[in-house]
Amino acid sequence: MPVYAHVLLPLSLAETYTYEVPPHLLQTIGPGKRVEVQFGQKRIYAGIVKNVFEDNPPSYAVKPIINVLDDQPMVTNLQLQFWQWLAQYYLCAEGDVMNTALPSAFKLSSETLLELNPTFQHDYSLLSDEEFLVAEAFTQHPEITLQEVQHIVNRKNVLHLIKSLLEKGVIFVKEELVERYKSKIETVYALMPQFEPDEAMHQLFDSLTRAPKQLTALMAYIQVKNETGQTLVTLKELQTKAPALLQPDVKALVKKGIFGQQERTVSRLPQLPHTQTVTYQLSDYQQNALREIKTHFTNKQVVLLHGVTSSGKTQLYIQLIQETISEGRQALFLMPEIALTSQMINRLRKVFGNQVGIYHSKFNDQERIEIWQKVLRGEYKLVLGARSSLFLPFQNLGLLIVDEEHDTSFKQYDPAPRYHARDSAIYLASLFGAKTVLGSATPSVESYYNAVKLNKYGLVTLTQRYGNVEPPIIEVVNMRQAAKENRMRSHFSEQLLAEMKEALDLKEQVILFQNRRGYAPQLACEVCGWIPQCPRCDVSLTYHKYIHRLKCHYCGYQTNTVTQCKSCNSTRISQHGFGTEKVEDELQHIFPDAKIDRLDLEVARTKTGFESIIQRFEQKETHILVGTQMVTKGLDFDNVNMVGILSADQLLFFPDFRSAERAFQLMLQVSGRAGRREKQGKVLIQTKNPNYPVINYVLQNNYTGFFHAELAERLKYNYPPFTRLISLLLKHTDKEKVNSAAFELAAALKKNLGNGILGPGLPAVARVRNYYLRQILVKLGKNSHLADTKQYIAQTISALYADKNYKSVIVQVDVDPY
């Protein structure tokens, strides 16, 4: 009887496809393995087998699977279940989930571009004849497609061949080329065996008396070998004993035949000992909280840990992780930003050593593959990472921790799946029968509502800072009043500058929060009011002084700054507003002796960019740190006793039903960076609206008061958590076509959903990257049949696409768009 397989392809397709399993592959095929398949007339893809079956053969002729690429499954059955849930819940294709989940080197296709690995030493002895032909082709062509590889070896099924070349380090996928890849290879040196005997060693020393640098290199080698017992030594290790040693000095010994030299492959991931170097002693109130968490876990799967900033939540996490690992299970620690992992990983590695893995998007593809395989083999007992860590192939997950669970970075907005990592983590934990801890000093309204109103989550509260440190004093500076009384210096009030000077005089550090990057958000003509706009988006361009360019923060467009108005030719161009660059620039004039760093997306784009800034601040090399939201999120500095929020109004007045919640969370979180050790901290909030209710709740550090006020507001206007929201964003380069499609879709949805359909309307930015945007909001009651409604929405969108006039309109579905 023929055997078939459902194969998942890395494409945005509404279904999985069926392929026939040839007899010679029956022994090797299985769920979770990658297979080489043809899709369409010419394209070849590496797909994932979902299941193998004999019953219910398809009624149409199916293509055969060309080859099985893996000896062992690369994806587990529970992962496949998780992918299916994500696709169903967030209304996207499973192929979209697969694309997000897998490292790029796992997703080969006939359109993949390949390049020769620059670290490949052209040692062809380990290559097969076909591998040699492909490697040699790179001497004529800098990049090759899989179709060209098929032509070179004269056969169609080449993905197994490509997989082998990738594993041997001969080639890499072009899309993932990054310079960090070169650190995979290191040069090591060893003393040649004939010089090991004592007599030969003495003669060698005598022969080098006239070459003191070479003699120093030899002595450094002997020292390292005696201390570590290793015979292969790197230049860096030699330089620990002889700092002035240079590579030519060592190369001279190689040339003389005294040292042997070889290249070796090293893991890109840091290796640490398994020994525990730090233990944490829990305070009485932490021990009580730990007992409460465990009590809740007896009848609830999820516990919300509401702990004020600096209350010692991390020590509780560590205790729970230790107990999970001792039971032979794995733990996943989710953090909202890559930025936060550098500080946290140092803490966790002191406790768990080499059992900790890190995973986030700043790792290159080869590093991600190594981490993937280590998790698959169960070598990592604890994984710390951003939201993409949810997709790793865990074997026996016992605990998920979502720290700073309120943070917006847990939500993926583009591309699909537009999932929320917190909600997805709870479902993933249910697949493993694992427990979930959600931690925050300012929980999301939804999570707190689930805990205190619906009793779905257990609630544990920490109201005391660790070590009984007093919470910071928070004061408000009325910017309107200060300006009237001439007590402003640029964007800084006299009170803020005085507090900063006092902190710097006491050798303390300062953090300033301004939630806008760049130098000036707008340039404008003083005569006619003309403002430079992005040609692709309906937004003004932001001036960045350090590169002297105008940039669009939506599409990345850049152009030279303007000195003359393009409307009236006036040269009176002024700057409006201020961003982190301007704050940094002006502070340097006010405090010329202070060392100032800036932490925003412009300077922290690389894996090491953020870490170097944080390291300088931790080591007190930096006195003032200016930043965007990055400085608000869970960072722990022991010498910061002064925090300034430069413009709270930018947070408060934003066209979103969550603006009050976001503002409250950001202000309270950044305030929590002050006074985390012995001394009580000070926080100053600059605002033109000092009596705004949110600010009063921040001043009182009153989360529960804010929660009840916000809940009443949400109930009044019928917003989450009392309703469910689904956003439909329509995009097209033709304004009239997207308008027409939006009204057509809204009318069709209203037939069944009636008043639950809002729009179509214009989003805050109505054109991005030359696409005109229209938005439809679906608002559903909590008791509505969500699954049925989603299915109806999907069918209605499919019906829209069936109309040839609207085939080119893009409809992006975002379930829970917040």
JSON list of C-alpha atoms in Angstrom, two decimals, residues 2-11 13 15-23 25-26 29 35-58 60-67:
[
{"chain": "A", "resi": 2, "resn": "PRO", "atom": "CA", "xyz": [1.41, 3.46, -0.90]},
{"chain": "A", "resi": 3, "resn": "VAL", "atom": "CA", "xyz": [2.62, 5.60, 1.99]},
{"chain": "A", "resi": 4, "resn": "TYR", "atom": "CA", "xyz": [2.09, 9.35, 2.08]},
{"chain": "A", "resi": 5, "resn": "ALA", "atom": "CA", "xyz": [3.32, 12.28, 4.16]},
{"chain": "A", "resi": 6, "resn": "HIS", "atom": "CA", "xyz": [1.90, 15.70, 4.98]},
{"chain": "A", "resi": 7, "resn": "VAL", "atom": "CA", "xyz": [4.76, 18.15, 4.44]},
{"chain": "A", "resi": 8, "resn": "LEU", "atom": "CA", "xyz": [4.90, 21.67, 5.84]},
{"chain": "A", "resi": 9, "resn": "LEU", "atom": "CA", "xyz": [6.61, 24.17, 3.52]},
{"chain": "A", "resi": 10, "resn": "PRO", "atom": "CA", "xyz": [8.17, 27.51, 4.59]},
{"chain": "A", "resi": 11, "resn": "LEU", "atom": "CA", "xyz": [5.58, 29.42, 2.57]},
{"chain": "A", "resi": 13, "resn": "LEU", "atom": "CA", "xyz": [0.11, 28.72, 2.33]},
{"chain": "A", "resi": 15, "resn": "GLU", "atom": "CA", "xyz": [-2.65, 24.16, 3.91]},
{"chain": "A", "resi": 16, "resn": "THR", "atom": "CA", "xyz": [-0.02, 21.47, 4.16]},
{"chain": "A", "resi": 17, "resn": "TYR", "atom": "CA", "xyz": [0.73, 19.41, 1.06]},
{"chain": "A", "resi": 18, "resn": "THR", "atom": "CA", "xyz": [0.70, 15.66, 0.54]},
{"chain": "A", "resi": 19, "resn": "TYR", "atom": "CA", "xyz": [3.64, 13.80, -1.02]},
{"chain": "A", "resi": 20, "resn": "GLU", "atom": "CA", "xyz": [4.23, 10.14, -1.70]},
{"chain": "A", "resi": 21, "resn": "VAL", "atom": "CA", "xyz": [7.00, 8.38, 0.22]},
{"chain": "A", "resi": 22, "resn": "PRO", "atom": "CA", "xyz": [9.11, 6.25, -2.16]},
{"chain": "A", "resi": 23, "resn": "PRO", "atom": "CA", "xyz": [9.87, 2.72, -0.88]},
{"chain": "A", "resi": 25, "resn": "LEU", "atom": "CA", "xyz": [12.81, 6.25, 2.02]},
{"chain": "A", "resi": 26, "resn": "LEU", "atom": "CA", "xyz": [10.31, 4.34, 4.21]},
{"chain": "A", "resi": 29, "resn": "ILE", "atom": "CA", "xyz": [11.26, 9.22, 6.97]},
{"chain": "A", "resi": 35, "resn": "VAL", "atom": "CA", "xyz": [12.60, 16.34, 3.34]},
{"chain": "A", "resi": 36, "resn": "GLU", "atom": "CA", "xyz": [13.49, 17.57, -0.12]},
{"chain": "A", "resi": 37, "resn": "VAL", "atom": "CA", "xyz": [10.34, 18.12, -2.19]},
{"chain": "A", "resi": 38, "resn": "GLN", "atom": "CA", "xyz": [9.33, 19.77, -5.43]},
{"chain": "A", "resi": 39, "resn": "PHE", "atom": "CA", "xyz": [6.64, 22.44, -5.25]},
{"chain": "A", "resi": 40, "resn": "GLY", "atom": "CA", "xyz": [5.21, 23.74, -8.48]},
{"chain": "A", "resi": 41, "resn": "GLN", "atom": "CA", "xyz": [6.99, 23.14, -11.75]},
{"chain": "A", "resi": 42, "resn": "LYS", "atom": "CA", "xyz": [10.58, 23.91, -10.79]},
{"chain": "A", "resi": 43, "resn": "ARG", "atom": "CA", "xyz": [10.98, 24.97, -7.18]},
{"chain": "A", "resi": 44, "resn": "ILE", "atom": "CA", "xyz": [12.65, 22.71, -4.61]},
{"chain": "A", "resi": 45, "resn": "TYR", "atom": "CA", "xyz": [12.17, 23.21, -0.86]},
{"chain": "A", "resi": 46, "resn": "ALA", "atom": "CA", "xyz": [13.25, 21.63, 2.40]},
{"chain": "A", "resi": 47, "resn": "GLY", "atom": "CA", "xyz": [9.92, 20.92, 4.11]},
{"chain": "A", "resi": 48, "resn": "ILE", "atom": "CA", "xyz": [9.09, 19.46, 7.51]},
{"chain": "A", "resi": 49, "resn": "VAL", "atom": "CA", "xyz": [7.19, 16.16, 7.74]},
{"chain": "A", "resi": 50, "resn": "LYS", "atom": "CA", "xyz": [4.08, 16.60, 9.89]},
{"chain": "A", "resi": 51, "resn": "ASN", "atom": "CA", "xyz": [2.90, 13.01, 9.75]},
{"chain": "A", "resi": 52, "resn": "VAL", "atom": "CA", "xyz": [3.19, 9.80, 7.70]},
{"chain": "A", "resi": 53, "resn": "PHE", "atom": "CA", "xyz": [0.06, 7.80, 6.82]},
{"chain": "A", "resi": 54, "resn": "GLU", "atom": "CA", "xyz": [-1.33, 5.00, 4.63]},
{"chain": "A", "resi": 55, "resn": "ASP", "atom": "CA", "xyz": [-5.08, 5.55, 4.93]},
{"chain": "A", "resi": 56, "resn": "ASN", "atom": "CA", "xyz": [-7.15, 8.00, 2.88]},
{"chain": "A", "resi": 57, "resn": "PRO", "atom": "CA", "xyz": [-4.81, 8.45, -0.09]},
{"chain": "A", "resi": 58, "resn": "PRO", "atom": "CA", "xyz": [-5.43, 11.68, -1.99]},
{"chain": "A", "resi": 60, "resn": "TYR", "atom": "CA", "xyz": [-5.12, 13.26, -7.20]},
{"chain": "A", "resi": 61, "resn": "ALA", "atom": "CA", "xyz": [-1.66, 12.32, -8.38]},
{"chain": "A", "resi": 62, "resn": "VAL", "atom": "CA", "xyz": [0.99, 13.41, -5.89]},
{"chain": "A", "resi": 63, "resn": "LYS", "atom": "CA", "xyz": [4.68, 14.07, -6.31]},
{"chain": "A", "resi": 64, "resn": "PRO", "atom": "CA", "xyz": [7.22, 11.85, -4.59]},
{"chain": "A", "resi": 65, "resn": "ILE", "atom": "CA", "xyz": [9.55, 13.01, -1.83]},
{"chain": "A", "resi": 66, "resn": "ILE", "atom": "CA", "xyz": [13.01, 13.38, -3.38]},
{"chain": "A", "resi": 67, "resn": "ASN", "atom": "CA", "xyz": [15.13, 12.80, -0.29]}
]
